[in-house]
Short mmCIF file of C-alpha atoms and ligand atoms in Angstrom, two decimals:
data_model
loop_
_atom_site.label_atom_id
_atom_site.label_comp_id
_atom_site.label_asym_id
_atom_site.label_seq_id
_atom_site.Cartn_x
_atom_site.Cartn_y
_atom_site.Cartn_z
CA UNK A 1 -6.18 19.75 11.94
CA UNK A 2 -3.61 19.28 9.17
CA UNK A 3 -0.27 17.29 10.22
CA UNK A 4 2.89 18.70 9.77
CA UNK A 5 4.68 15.04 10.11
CA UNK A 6 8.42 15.00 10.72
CA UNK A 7 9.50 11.73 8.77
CA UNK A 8 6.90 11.97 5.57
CA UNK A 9 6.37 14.47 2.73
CA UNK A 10 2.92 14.54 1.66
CA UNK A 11 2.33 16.20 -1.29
CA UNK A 12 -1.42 16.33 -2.53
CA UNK A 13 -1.17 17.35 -5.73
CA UNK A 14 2.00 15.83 -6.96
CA UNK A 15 0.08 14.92 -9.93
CA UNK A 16 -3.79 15.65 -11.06
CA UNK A 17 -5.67 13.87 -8.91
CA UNK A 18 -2.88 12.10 -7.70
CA UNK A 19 -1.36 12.23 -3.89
CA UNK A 20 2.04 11.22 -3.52
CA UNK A 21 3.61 9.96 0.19
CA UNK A 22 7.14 9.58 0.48
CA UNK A 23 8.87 8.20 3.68
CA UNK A 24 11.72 10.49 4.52
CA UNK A 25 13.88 9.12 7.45
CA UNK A 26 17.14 8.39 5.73
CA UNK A 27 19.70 7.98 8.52
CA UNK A 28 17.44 4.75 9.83
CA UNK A 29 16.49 3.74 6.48
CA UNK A 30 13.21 4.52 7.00
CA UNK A 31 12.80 2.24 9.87
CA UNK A 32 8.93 2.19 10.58
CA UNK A 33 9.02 3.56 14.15
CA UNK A 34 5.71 4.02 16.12
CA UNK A 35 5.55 7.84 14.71
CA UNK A 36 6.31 6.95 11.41
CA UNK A 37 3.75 4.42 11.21
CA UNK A 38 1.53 7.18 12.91
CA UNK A 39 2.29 9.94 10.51
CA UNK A 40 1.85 7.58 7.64
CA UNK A 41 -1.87 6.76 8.44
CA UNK A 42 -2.96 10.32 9.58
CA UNK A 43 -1.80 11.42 6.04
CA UNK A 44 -3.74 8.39 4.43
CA UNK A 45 -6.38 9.37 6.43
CA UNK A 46 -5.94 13.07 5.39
CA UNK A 47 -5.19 12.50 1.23
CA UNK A 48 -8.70 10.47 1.84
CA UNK A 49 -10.92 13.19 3.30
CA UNK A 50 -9.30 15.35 0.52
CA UNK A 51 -11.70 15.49 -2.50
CA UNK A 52 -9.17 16.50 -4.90
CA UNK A 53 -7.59 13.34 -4.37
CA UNK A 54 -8.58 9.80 -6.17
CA UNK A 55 -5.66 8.04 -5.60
CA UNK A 56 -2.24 7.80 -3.62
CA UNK A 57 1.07 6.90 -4.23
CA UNK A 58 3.32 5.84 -1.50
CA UNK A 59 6.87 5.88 -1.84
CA UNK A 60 10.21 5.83 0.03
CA UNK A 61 14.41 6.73 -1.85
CA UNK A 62 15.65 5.42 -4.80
CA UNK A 63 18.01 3.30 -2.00
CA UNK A 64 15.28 1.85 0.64
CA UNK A 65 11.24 2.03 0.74
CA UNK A 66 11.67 0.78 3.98
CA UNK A 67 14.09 -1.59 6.09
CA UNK A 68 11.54 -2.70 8.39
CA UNK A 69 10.51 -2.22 11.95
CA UNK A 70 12.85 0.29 13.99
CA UNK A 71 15.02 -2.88 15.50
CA UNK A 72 16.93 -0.13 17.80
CA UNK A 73 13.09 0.26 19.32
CA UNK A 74 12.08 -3.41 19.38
CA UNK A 75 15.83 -4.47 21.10
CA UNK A 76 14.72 -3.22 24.30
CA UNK A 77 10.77 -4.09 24.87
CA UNK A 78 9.20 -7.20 26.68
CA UNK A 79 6.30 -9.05 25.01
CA UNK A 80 3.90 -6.56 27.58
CA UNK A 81 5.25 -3.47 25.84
CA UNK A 82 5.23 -4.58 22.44
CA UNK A 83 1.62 -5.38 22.61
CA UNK A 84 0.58 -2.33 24.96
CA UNK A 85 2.25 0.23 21.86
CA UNK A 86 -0.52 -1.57 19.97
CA UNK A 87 1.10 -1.16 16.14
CA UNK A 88 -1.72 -3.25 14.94
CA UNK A 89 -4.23 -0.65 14.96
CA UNK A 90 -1.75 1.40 12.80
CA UNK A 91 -1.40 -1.06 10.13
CA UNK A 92 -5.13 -1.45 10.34
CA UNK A 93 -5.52 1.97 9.68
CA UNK A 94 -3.31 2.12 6.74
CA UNK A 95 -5.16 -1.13 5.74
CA UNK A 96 -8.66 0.52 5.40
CA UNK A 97 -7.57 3.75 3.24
CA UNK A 98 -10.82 3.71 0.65
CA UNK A 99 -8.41 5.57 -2.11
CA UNK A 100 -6.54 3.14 -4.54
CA UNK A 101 -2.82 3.36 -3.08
CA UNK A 102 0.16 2.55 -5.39
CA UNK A 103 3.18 1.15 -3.87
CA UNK A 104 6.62 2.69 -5.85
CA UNK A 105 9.40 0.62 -4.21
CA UNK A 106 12.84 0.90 -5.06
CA UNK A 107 16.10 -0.53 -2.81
CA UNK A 108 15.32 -2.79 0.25
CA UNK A 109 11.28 -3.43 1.41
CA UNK A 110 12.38 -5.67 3.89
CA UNK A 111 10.20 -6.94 7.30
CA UNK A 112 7.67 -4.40 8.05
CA UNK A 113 8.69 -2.66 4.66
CA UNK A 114 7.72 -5.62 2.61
CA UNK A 115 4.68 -5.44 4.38
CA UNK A 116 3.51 -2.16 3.95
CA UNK A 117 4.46 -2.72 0.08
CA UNK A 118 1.90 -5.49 0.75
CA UNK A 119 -0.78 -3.53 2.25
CA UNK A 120 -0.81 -1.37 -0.83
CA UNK A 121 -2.83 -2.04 -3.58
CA UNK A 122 -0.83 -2.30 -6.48
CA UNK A 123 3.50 -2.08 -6.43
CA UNK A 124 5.70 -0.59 -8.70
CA UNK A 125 9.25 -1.78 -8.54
CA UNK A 126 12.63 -0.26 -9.71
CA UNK A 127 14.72 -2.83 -10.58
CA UNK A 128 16.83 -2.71 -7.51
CA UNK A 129 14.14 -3.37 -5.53
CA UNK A 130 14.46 -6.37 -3.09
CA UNK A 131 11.30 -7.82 -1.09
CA UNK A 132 12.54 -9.88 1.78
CA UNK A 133 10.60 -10.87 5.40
CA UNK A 134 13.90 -11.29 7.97
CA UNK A 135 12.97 -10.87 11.02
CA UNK A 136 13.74 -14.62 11.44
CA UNK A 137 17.44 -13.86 11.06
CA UNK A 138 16.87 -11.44 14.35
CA UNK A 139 14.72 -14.62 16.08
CA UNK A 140 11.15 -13.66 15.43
CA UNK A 141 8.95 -13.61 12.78
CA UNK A 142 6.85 -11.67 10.68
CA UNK A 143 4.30 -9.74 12.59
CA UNK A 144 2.60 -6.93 9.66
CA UNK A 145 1.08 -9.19 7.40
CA UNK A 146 3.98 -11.36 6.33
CA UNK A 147 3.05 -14.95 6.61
CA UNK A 148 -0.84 -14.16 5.48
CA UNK A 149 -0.28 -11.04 2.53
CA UNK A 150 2.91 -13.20 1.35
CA UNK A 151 1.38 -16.36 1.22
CA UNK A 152 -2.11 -15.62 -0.92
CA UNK A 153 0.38 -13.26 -3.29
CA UNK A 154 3.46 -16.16 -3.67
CA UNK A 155 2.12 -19.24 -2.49
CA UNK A 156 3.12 -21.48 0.06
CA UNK A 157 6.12 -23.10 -0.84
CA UNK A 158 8.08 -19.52 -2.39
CA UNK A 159 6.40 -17.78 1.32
CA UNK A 160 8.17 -20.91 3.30
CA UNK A 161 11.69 -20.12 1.86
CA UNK A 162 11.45 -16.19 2.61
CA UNK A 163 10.12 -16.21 5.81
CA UNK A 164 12.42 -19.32 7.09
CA UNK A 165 15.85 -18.34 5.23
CA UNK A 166 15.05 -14.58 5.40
CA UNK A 167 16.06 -14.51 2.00
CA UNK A 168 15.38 -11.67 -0.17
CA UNK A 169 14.11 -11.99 -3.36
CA UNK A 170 14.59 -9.18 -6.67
CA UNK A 171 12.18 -7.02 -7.73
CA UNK A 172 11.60 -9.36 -11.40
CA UNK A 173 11.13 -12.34 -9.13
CA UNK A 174 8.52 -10.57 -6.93
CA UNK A 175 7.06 -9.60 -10.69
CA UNK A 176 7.06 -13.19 -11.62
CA UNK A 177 5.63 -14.09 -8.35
CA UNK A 178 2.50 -11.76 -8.62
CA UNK A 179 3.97 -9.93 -5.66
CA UNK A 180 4.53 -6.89 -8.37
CA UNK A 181 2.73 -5.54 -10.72
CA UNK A 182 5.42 -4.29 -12.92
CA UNK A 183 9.29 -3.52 -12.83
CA UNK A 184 10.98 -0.19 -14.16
CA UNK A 185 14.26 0.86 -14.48
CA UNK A 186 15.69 2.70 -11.10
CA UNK A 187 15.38 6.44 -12.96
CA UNK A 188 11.82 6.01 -13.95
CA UNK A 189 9.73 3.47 -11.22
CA UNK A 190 8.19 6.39 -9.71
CA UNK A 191 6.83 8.34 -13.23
CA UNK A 192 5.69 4.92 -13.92
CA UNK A 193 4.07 4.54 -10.56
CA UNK A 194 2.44 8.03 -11.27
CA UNK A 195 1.29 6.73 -15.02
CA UNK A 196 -0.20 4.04 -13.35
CA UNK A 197 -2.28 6.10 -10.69
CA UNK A 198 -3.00 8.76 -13.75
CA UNK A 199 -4.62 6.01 -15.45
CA UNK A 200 -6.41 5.10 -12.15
CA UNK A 201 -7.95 8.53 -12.15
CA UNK A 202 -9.61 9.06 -14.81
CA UNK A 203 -11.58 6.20 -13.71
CA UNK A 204 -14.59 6.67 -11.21
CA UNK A 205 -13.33 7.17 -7.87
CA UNK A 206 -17.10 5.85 -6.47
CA UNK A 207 -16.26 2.89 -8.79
CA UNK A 208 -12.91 2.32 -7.68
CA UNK A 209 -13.63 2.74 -3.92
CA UNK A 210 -16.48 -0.06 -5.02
CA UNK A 211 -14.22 -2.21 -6.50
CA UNK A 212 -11.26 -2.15 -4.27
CA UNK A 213 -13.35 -2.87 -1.09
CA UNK A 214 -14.87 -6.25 -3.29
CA UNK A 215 -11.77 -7.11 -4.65
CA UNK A 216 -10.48 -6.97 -0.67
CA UNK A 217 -13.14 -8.95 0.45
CA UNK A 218 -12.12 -12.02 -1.70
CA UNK A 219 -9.60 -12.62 0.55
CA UNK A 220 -11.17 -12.48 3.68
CA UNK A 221 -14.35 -14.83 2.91
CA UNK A 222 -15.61 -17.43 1.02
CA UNK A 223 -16.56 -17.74 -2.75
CA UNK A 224 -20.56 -17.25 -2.29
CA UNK A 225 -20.46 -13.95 0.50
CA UNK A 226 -17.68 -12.46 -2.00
CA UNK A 227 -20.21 -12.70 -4.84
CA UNK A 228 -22.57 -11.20 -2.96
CA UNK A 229 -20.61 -8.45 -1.85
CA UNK A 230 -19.96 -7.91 -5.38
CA UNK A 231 -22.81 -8.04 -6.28
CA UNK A 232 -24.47 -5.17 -4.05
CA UNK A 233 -21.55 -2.99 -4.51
CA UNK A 234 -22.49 -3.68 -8.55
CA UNK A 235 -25.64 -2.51 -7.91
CA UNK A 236 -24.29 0.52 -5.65
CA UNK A 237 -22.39 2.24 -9.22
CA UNK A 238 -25.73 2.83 -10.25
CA UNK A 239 -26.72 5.13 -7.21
CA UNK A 240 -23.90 7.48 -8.80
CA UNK A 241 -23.59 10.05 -11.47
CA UNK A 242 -20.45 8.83 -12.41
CA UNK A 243 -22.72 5.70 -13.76
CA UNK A 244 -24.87 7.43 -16.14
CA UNK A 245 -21.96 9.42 -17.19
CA UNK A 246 -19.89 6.98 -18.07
CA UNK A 247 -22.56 5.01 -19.97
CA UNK A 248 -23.41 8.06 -21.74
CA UNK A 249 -19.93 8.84 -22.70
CA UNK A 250 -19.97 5.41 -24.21
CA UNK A 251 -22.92 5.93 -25.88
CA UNK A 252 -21.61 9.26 -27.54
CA UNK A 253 -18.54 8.35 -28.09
CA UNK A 254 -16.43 10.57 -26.32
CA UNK A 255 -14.50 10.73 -23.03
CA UNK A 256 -16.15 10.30 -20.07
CA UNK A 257 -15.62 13.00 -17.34
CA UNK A 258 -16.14 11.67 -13.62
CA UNK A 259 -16.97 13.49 -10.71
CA UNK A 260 -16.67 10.82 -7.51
CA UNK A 261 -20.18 11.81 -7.05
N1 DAK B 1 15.68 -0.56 12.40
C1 DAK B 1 16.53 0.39 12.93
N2 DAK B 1 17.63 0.84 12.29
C2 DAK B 1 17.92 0.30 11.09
C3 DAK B 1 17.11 -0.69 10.49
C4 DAK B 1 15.94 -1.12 11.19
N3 DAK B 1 15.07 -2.02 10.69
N4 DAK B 1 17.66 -1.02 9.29
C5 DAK B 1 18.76 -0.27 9.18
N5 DAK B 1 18.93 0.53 10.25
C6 DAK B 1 20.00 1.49 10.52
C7 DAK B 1 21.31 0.75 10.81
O1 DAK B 1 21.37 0.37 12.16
C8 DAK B 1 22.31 1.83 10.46
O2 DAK B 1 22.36 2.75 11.53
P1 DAK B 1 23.77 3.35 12.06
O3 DAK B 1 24.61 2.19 12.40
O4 DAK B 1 24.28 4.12 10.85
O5 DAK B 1 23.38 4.22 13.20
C9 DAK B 1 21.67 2.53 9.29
O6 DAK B 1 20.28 2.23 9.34
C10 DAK B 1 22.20 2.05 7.94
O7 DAK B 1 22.10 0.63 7.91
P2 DAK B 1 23.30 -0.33 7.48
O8 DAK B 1 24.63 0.26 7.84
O9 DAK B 1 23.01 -1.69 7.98
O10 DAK B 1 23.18 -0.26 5.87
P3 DAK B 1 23.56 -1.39 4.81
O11 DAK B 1 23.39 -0.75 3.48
O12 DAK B 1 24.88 -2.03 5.14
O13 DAK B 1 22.45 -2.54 4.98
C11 DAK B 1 20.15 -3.36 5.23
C12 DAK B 1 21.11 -2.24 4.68
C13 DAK B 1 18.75 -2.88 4.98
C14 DAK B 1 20.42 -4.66 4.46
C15 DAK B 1 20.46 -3.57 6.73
O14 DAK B 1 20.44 -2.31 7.37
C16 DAK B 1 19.47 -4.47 7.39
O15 DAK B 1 19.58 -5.69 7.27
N6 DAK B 1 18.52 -3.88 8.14
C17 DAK B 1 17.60 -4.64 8.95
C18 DAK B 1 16.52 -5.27 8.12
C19 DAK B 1 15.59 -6.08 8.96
O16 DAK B 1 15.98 -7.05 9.64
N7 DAK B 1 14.26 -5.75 8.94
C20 DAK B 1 13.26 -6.44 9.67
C21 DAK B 1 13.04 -5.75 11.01
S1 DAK B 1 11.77 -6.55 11.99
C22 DAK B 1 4.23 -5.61 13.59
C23 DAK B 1 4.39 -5.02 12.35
C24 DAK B 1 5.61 -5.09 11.69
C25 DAK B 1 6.68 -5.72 12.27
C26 DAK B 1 6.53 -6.33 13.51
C27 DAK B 1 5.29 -6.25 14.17
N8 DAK B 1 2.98 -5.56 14.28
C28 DAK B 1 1.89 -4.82 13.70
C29 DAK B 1 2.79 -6.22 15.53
C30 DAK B 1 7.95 -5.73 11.56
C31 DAK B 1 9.09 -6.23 12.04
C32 DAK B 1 10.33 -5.97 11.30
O17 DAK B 1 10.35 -5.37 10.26
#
């Protein structure tokens, strides 16, 4: 059944072939209650049953992607609660979307909103973007991702200082950190969010899906599995049409027109 979600907009087709998801929960700065966390993977879920649709952007205002966990919520639960409401499957959920998903961040990504930026593929920043983990400055710690996502993108000793001080960091320092992939100015991170999803694709989406789940993998196993991995996925391209298209194309020097099949 299609959602109608209260605190997202999904629009499909904001581009060809591109999906675009933008939190919309202003007055809390989109503080990732339960339900928003819920709506956001149902629609992941939804953009990736949807043909049409190779890859998704996921956004939040010009002023916040996301100020974290809904604190209001959290102030009042025991340890019991917190793990009865069972988030974790939510972020796992969001984790395993198959589609390429672009991050466009501008204003705070702070706690959990740092590490949904994190659970995205790629992130575009607007300049006033700030990427901070700090939930130690409400005495706990990061709980989405922060001190294993942070700490393969930053390294130890930069993850350290942002989830001890709670320190943000800009959006050119997350650039220079590898935490970004690029930084644009505030009127234009989102168009260049969409360029870089456009240029996505035109790629093969079997491909992609390929090549996203083996990059994944290398950081959740050894050097020898991950070239494995690779390698049968490698192998798995040539089960598709896109392959022979895209070899041909070569070969005839033109464009090559992919089908995800
Ligand atoms: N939760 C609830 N409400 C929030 C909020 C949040 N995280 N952040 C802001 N708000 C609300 C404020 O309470 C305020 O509401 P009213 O007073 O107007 O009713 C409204 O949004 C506007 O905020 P401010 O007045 O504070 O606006 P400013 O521009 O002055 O400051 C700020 C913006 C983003 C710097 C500030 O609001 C702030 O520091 N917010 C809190 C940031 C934070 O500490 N985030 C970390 C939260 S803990 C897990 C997964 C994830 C997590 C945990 C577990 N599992 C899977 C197990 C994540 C945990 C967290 O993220």
């Amino acid at each position: 059944m299609p959602l109608s979600p209260q605190f997202l907009t999904v629009t499909p087709e904001a581009r060809p072939h591109v999906a675009l998801v933008q939190l919309n929960r202003p007055k809390e700065l989109n503080a990732l209650h339960y339900n928003l966390m819920l709506e956001i993977a149902q629609a992941l879920e939804e953009l990736c049953a949807n043909p049409a649709v190779r890859v998704i952007v996921l956004t939040g205002s010009e002023r916040v992607f996301a100020a974290g966990a809904d604190i209001k919520f959290m102030s009042e639960r025991t340890a019991v609660e917190m793990l009865e409401i069972d988030q974790i499957s939510l972020w796992e959920r969001i984790r395993k979307t198959h589609k390429p998903l672009v991050a466009a961040v501008s204003g705070f990504a702070l706690g959990g909103g740092c590490e949904l930026s994190m659970v995205c593929d790629m992130v575009v920043a607007s300049e006033t973007a700030q990427f901070g983990q700090p939930e130690i400055r409400l005495g706990i710690m990061p709980g989405g991702g922060g001190t294993q996502r942070l700490t393969r993108a930053v390294g130890k000793a930069r993850a350290m200082e942002m989830v001890l001080t709670g320190q943000p960091i800009s959006a050119q320092e997350a650039a220079d950190y590898g935490l970004v992939n690029r930084v644009a100015p505030v009127g234009q991170y989102l168009e260049e969010a969409y360029r870089l999803a456009a240029a996505i694709a035109r790629m093969s989406p079997v491909a992609a899906r390929l090549a996203k789940e083996a990059v994944n993998r290398s950081f959740e196993t050894h050097l020898d599995e991950g070239l494995n991995f690779e390698r049968k996925n490698f192998y798995l391209t040539f089960a598709s049409e896109d392959q022979k298209e895209g070899m041909a194309a070569f070969l005839e020097k033109r464009l090559p027109e992919f089908k995800g099949r």
